[in-house]
CSV table of C-alpha atoms in Angstrom, one decimal:
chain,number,residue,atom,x,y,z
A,16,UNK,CA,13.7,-0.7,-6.1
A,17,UNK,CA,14.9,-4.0,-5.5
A,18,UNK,CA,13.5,-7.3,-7.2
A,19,UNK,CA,14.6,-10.5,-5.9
A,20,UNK,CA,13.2,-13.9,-5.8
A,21,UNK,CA,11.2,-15.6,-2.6
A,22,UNK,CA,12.8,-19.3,-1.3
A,23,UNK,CA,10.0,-20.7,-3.5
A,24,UNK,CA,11.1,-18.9,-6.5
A,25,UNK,CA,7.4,-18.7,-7.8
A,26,UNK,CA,6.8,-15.1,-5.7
A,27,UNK,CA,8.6,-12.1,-6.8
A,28,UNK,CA,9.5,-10.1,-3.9
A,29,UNK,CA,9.1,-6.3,-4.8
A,30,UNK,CA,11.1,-3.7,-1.7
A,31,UNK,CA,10.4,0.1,-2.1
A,32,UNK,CA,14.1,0.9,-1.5
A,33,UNK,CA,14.9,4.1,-0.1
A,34,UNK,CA,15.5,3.9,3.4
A,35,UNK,CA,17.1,6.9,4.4
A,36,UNK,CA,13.7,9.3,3.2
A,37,UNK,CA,11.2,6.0,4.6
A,38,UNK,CA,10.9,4.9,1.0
A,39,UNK,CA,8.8,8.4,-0.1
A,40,UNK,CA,7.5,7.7,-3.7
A,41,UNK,CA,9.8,9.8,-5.9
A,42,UNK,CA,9.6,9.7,-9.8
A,43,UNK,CA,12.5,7.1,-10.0
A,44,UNK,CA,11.3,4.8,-7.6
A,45,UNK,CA,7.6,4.6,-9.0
A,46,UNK,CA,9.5,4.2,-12.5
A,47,UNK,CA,10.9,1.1,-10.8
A,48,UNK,CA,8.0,0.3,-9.1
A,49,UNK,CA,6.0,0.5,-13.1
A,50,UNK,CA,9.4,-1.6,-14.4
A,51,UNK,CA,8.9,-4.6,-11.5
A,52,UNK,CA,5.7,-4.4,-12.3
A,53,UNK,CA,6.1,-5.7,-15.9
A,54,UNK,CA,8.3,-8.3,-15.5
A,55,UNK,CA,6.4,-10.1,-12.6
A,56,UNK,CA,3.3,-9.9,-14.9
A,57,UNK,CA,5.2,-10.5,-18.4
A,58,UNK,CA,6.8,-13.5,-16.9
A,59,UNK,CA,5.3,-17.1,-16.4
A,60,UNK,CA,7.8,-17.7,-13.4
A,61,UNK,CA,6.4,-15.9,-11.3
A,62,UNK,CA,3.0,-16.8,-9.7
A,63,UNK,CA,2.8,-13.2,-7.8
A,64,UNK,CA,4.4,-10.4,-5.6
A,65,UNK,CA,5.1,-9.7,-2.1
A,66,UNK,CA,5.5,-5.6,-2.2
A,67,UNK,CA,7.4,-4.2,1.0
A,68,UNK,CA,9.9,-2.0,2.1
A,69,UNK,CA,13.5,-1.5,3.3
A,70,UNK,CA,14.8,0.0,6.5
A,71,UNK,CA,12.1,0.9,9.1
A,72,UNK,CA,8.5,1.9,6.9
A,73,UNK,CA,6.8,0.7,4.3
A,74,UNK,CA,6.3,3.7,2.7
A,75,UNK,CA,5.9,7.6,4.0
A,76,UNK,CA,4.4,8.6,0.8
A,77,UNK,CA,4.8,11.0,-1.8
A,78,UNK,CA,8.0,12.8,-1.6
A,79,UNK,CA,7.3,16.2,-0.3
A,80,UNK,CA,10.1,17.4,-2.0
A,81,UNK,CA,8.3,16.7,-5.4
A,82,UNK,CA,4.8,18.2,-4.6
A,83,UNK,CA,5.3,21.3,-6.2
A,84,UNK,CA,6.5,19.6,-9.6
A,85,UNK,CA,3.6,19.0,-12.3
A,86,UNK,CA,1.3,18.4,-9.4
A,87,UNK,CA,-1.8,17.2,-11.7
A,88,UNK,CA,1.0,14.9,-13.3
A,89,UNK,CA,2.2,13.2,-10.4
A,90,UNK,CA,-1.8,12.4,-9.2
A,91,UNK,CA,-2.9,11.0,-12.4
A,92,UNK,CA,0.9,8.8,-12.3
A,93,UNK,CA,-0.3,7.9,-8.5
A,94,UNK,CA,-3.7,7.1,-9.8
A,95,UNK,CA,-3.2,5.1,-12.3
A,96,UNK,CA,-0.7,3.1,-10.1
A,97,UNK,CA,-3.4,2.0,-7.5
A,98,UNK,CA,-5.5,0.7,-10.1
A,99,UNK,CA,-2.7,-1.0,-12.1
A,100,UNK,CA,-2.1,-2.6,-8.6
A,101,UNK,CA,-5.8,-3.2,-8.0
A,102,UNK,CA,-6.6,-5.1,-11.4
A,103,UNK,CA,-3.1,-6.6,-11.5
A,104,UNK,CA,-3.3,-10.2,-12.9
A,105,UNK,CA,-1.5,-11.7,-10.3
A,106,UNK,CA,-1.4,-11.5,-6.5
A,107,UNK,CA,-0.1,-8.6,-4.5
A,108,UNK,CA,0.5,-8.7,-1.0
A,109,UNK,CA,1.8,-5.5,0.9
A,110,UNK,CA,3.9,-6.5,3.3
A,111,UNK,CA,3.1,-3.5,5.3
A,112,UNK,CA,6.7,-3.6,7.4
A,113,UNK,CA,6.4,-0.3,9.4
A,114,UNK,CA,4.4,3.3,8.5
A,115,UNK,CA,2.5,3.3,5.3
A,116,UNK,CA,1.3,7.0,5.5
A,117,UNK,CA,-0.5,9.0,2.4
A,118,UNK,CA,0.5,7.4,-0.7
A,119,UNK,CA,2.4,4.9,0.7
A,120,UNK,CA,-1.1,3.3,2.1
A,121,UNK,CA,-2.8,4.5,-1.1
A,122,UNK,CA,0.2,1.6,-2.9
A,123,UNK,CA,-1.0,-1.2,-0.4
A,124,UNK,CA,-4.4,-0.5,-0.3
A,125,UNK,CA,-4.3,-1.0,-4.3
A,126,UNK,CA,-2.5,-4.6,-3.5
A,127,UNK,CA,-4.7,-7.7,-3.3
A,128,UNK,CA,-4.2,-8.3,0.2
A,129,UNK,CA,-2.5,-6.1,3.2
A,130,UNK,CA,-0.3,-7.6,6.0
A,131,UNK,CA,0.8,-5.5,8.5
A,132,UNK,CA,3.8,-5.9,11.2
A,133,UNK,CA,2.3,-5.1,14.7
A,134,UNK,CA,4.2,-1.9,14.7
A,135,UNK,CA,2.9,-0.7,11.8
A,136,UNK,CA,0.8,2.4,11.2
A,137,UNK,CA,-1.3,2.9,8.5
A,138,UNK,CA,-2.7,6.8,7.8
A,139,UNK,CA,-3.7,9.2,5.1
A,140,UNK,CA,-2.3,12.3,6.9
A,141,UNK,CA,-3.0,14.5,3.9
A,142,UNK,CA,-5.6,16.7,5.8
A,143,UNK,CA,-3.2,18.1,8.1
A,144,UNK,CA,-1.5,19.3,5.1
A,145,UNK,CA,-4.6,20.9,4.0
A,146,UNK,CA,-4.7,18.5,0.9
A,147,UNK,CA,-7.0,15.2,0.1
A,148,UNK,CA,-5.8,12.1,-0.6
A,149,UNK,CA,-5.0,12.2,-4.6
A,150,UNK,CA,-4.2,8.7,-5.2
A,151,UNK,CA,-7.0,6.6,-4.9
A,152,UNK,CA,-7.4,6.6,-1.1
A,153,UNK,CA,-10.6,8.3,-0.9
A,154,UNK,CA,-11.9,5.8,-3.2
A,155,UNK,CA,-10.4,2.6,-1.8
A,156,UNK,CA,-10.4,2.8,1.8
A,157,UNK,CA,-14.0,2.7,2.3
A,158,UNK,CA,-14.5,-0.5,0.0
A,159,UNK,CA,-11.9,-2.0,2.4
A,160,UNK,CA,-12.7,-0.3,5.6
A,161,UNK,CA,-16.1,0.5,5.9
A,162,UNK,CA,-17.5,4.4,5.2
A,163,UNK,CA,-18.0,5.5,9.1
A,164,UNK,CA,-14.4,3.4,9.7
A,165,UNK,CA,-12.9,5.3,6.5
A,166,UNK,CA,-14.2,9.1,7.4
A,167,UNK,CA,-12.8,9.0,10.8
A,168,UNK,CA,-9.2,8.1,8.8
A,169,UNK,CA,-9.4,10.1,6.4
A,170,UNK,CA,-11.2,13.4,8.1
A,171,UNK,CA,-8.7,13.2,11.1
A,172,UNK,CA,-5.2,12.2,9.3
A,173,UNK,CA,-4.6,10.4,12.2
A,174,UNK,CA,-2.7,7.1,12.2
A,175,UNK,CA,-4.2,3.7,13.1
A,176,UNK,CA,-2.1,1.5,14.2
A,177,UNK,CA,-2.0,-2.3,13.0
A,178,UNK,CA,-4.3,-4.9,15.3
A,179,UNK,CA,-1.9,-6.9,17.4
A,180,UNK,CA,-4.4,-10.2,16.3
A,181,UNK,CA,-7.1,-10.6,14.0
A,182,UNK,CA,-10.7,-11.6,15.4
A,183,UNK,CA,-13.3,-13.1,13.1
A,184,UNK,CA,-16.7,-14.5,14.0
A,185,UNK,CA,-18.1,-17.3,11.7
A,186,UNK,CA,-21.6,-18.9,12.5
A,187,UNK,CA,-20.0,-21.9,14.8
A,188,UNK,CA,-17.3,-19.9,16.8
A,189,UNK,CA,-15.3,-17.2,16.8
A,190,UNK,CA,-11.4,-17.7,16.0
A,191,UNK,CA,-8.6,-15.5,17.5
A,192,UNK,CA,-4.9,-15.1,16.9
């Protein structure tokens, strides 16, 4: 986990470092992750958080290699994670800079707002795996999705890949980019 400062030096800028396993969520890291956490919210310098991570993804997800180890454990640790992140008393963006897959979507969706790169791919591919999401997902995604839009995700495991521009329709016009 890396911490560094943005050019404003009011945001902190928050990278899920472990490139070479697409930054999967192992105990160290999400003990970084809680660490990061407390100083951007302890400290009056910073105004917020961008959260994103190195290399190629944003965040594959748990690390399988962990998923036997206090399994009940490690979802109540996940758990509580999306909702520190959800009722967080400063603003989290996920800068969403590749795959965010399982728990690694279940981290941004718990963020106050979600940007994704256009080659990013967002998925909770835990029902291929003959699992649920454990982390929040099945509780978040439809608040942010939509229920019919959240049970295709989650019932296929299937990817989604991030719009290539955003649409939105107000009473006067409608506004592309």
């Amino acid at each position: 986990m890396t911490v560094s400062r943005a050019s404003d030096a009011r945001i902190a800028v928050l990278t899920l470092n472990r490139p070479q396993s697409l930054n999967a969520l192992n105990t160290p890291l999400l003990d970084a992750l809680d660490c990061a956490l407390d100083v951007v919210a302890g400290s009056d310098a910073f105004a917020g958080a961008i959260l994103t991570g190195a290399g190629r993804a944003f965040s594959a997800g748990a690390d399988l290699h962990e998923l036997g180890v206090e399994p009940m454990a490690r979802v109540r640790r996940m758990h509580a994670l999306a909702l520190r992140l959800r009722d967080f008393p400063k603003i989290i963006v996920a800068s969403i800079n590749g795959p965010a897959l399982g728990g690694g979507l279940e981290v941004a969706m718990g963020c106050t707002f979600r940007m994704a790169a256009a080659d990013a791919s967002l998925g909770l591919p835990e029902i291929k795996m003959n699992l649920m999401p454990g982390f929040g997902g099945t509780q978040l995604l439809p608040r942010l999705v939509g229920e019919s839009r959240a049970l295709r995700i989650l019932l296929s495991g299937d990817p989604v890949d991030a719009p290539h521009r955003a649409t939105y329709r107000s009473r006067r016009r409608r506004i592309e980019w």
